Coordinates of C-alpha atoms in Angstrom, one line a residue:
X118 CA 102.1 103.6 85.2
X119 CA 99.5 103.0 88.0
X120 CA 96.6 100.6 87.8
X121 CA 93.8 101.8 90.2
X122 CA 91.3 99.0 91.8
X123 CA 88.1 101.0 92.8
X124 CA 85.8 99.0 95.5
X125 CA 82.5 100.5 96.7
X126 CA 83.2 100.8 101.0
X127 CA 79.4 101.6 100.9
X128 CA 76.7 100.1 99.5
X129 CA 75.4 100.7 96.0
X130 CA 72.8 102.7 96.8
X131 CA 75.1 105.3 99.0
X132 CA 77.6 105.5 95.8
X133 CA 74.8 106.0 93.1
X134 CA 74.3 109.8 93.5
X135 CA 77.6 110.2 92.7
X136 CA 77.8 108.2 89.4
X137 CA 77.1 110.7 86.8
X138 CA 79.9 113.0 88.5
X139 CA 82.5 110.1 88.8
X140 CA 81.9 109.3 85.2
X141 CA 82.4 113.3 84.2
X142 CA 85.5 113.2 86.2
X143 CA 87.3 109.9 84.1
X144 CA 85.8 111.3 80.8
X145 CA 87.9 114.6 81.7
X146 CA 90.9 112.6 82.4
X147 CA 90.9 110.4 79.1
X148 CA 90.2 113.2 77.4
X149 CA 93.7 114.6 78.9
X150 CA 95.3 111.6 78.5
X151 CA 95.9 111.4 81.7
X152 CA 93.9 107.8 82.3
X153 CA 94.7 105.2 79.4
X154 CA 91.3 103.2 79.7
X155 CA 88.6 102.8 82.3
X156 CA 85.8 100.9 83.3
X157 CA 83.1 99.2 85.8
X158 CA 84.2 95.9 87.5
X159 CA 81.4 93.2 86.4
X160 CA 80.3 92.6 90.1
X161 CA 79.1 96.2 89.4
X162 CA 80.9 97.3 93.3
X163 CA 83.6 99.2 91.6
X164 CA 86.3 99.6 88.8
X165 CA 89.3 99.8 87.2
X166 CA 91.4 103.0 85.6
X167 CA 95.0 102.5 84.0
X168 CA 97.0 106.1 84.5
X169 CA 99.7 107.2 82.9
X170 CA 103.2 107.2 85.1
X171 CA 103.2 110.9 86.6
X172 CA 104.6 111.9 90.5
X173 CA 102.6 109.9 93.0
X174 CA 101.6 113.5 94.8
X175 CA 100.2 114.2 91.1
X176 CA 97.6 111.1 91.0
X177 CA 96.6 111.7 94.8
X178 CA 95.6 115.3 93.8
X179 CA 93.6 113.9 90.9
X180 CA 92.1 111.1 92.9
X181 CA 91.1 113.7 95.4
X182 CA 89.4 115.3 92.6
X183 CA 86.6 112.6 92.3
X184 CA 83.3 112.6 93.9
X185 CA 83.5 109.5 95.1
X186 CA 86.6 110.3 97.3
X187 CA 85.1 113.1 98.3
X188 CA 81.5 111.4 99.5
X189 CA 83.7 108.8 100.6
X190 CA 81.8 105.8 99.1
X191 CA 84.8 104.3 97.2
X192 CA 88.6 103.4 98.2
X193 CA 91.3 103.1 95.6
X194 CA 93.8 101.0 95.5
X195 CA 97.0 101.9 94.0
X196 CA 99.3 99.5 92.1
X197 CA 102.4 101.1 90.5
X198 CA 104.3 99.5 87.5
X199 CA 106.4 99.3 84.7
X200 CA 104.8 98.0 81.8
X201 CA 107.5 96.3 80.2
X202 CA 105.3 93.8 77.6
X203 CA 102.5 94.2 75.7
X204 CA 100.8 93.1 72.2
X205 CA 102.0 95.0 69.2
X206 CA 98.8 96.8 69.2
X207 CA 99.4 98.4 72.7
X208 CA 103.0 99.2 72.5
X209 CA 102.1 102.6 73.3
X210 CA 101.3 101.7 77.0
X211 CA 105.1 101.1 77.4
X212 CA 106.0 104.2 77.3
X213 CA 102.9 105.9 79.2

C-alpha cells in the first residue's frame, strides 16, 4: 500500500487552474479502486491519497497521469507500507 503526501512547490494561485482536473483524476481512481480514500490537507497546500499495493512503475505511471505533475505545481511523496493493523471496520485496507 502507498500513502502519498501531496505539497503545493508553487503557490496557490499557480496550482488553482489545475484543481478541477486533479480532482477528475482521484475521482477516476476511487472509482477504480485504485486509491482507497483521498483528500485536502487542512493548511489547504496539498493532500493525502491512500493506494492500493500495485508495482511501483504502476503508481509512477498513474501519478504521471495528474495535472498537477504535469504543470508541475505539486511533488508527491511516496511512503510504501504494509498495513498490518487496523479497526474492525477497515480490515479491508489489510489486504489492499
Amino acid at each position: 500500500m502507498y500513502l502519498l503526501n501531496v505539497s503545493y512547490s508553487k503557490n496557490p494561485a499557480q496550482v488553482e487552474a489545475h484543481i478541477k482536473s486533479h480532482g477528475e483524476w482521484v475521482g477516476r481512481y476511487l472509482k477504480e479502486g485504485v486509491f482507497l480514500f483521498a483528500g485536502p490537507k487542512k493548511s489547504g497546500l496539498g493532500g493525502v491519497i491512500a493506494v492500493q499495493s500495485m508495482e511501483k512503475e504502476q503508481l509512477l505511471q498513474i501519478l504521471a497521469e495528474d495535472s498537477y505533475v504535469q504543470a508541475d505545481v505539486a511533488d508527491y511523496q511516496i511512503l510504501d507500507f504494509d498495513c498490518k493493523a487496523t479497526q474492525a471496520k477497515l480490515e479491508a485496507l489489510k489486504l489492499a
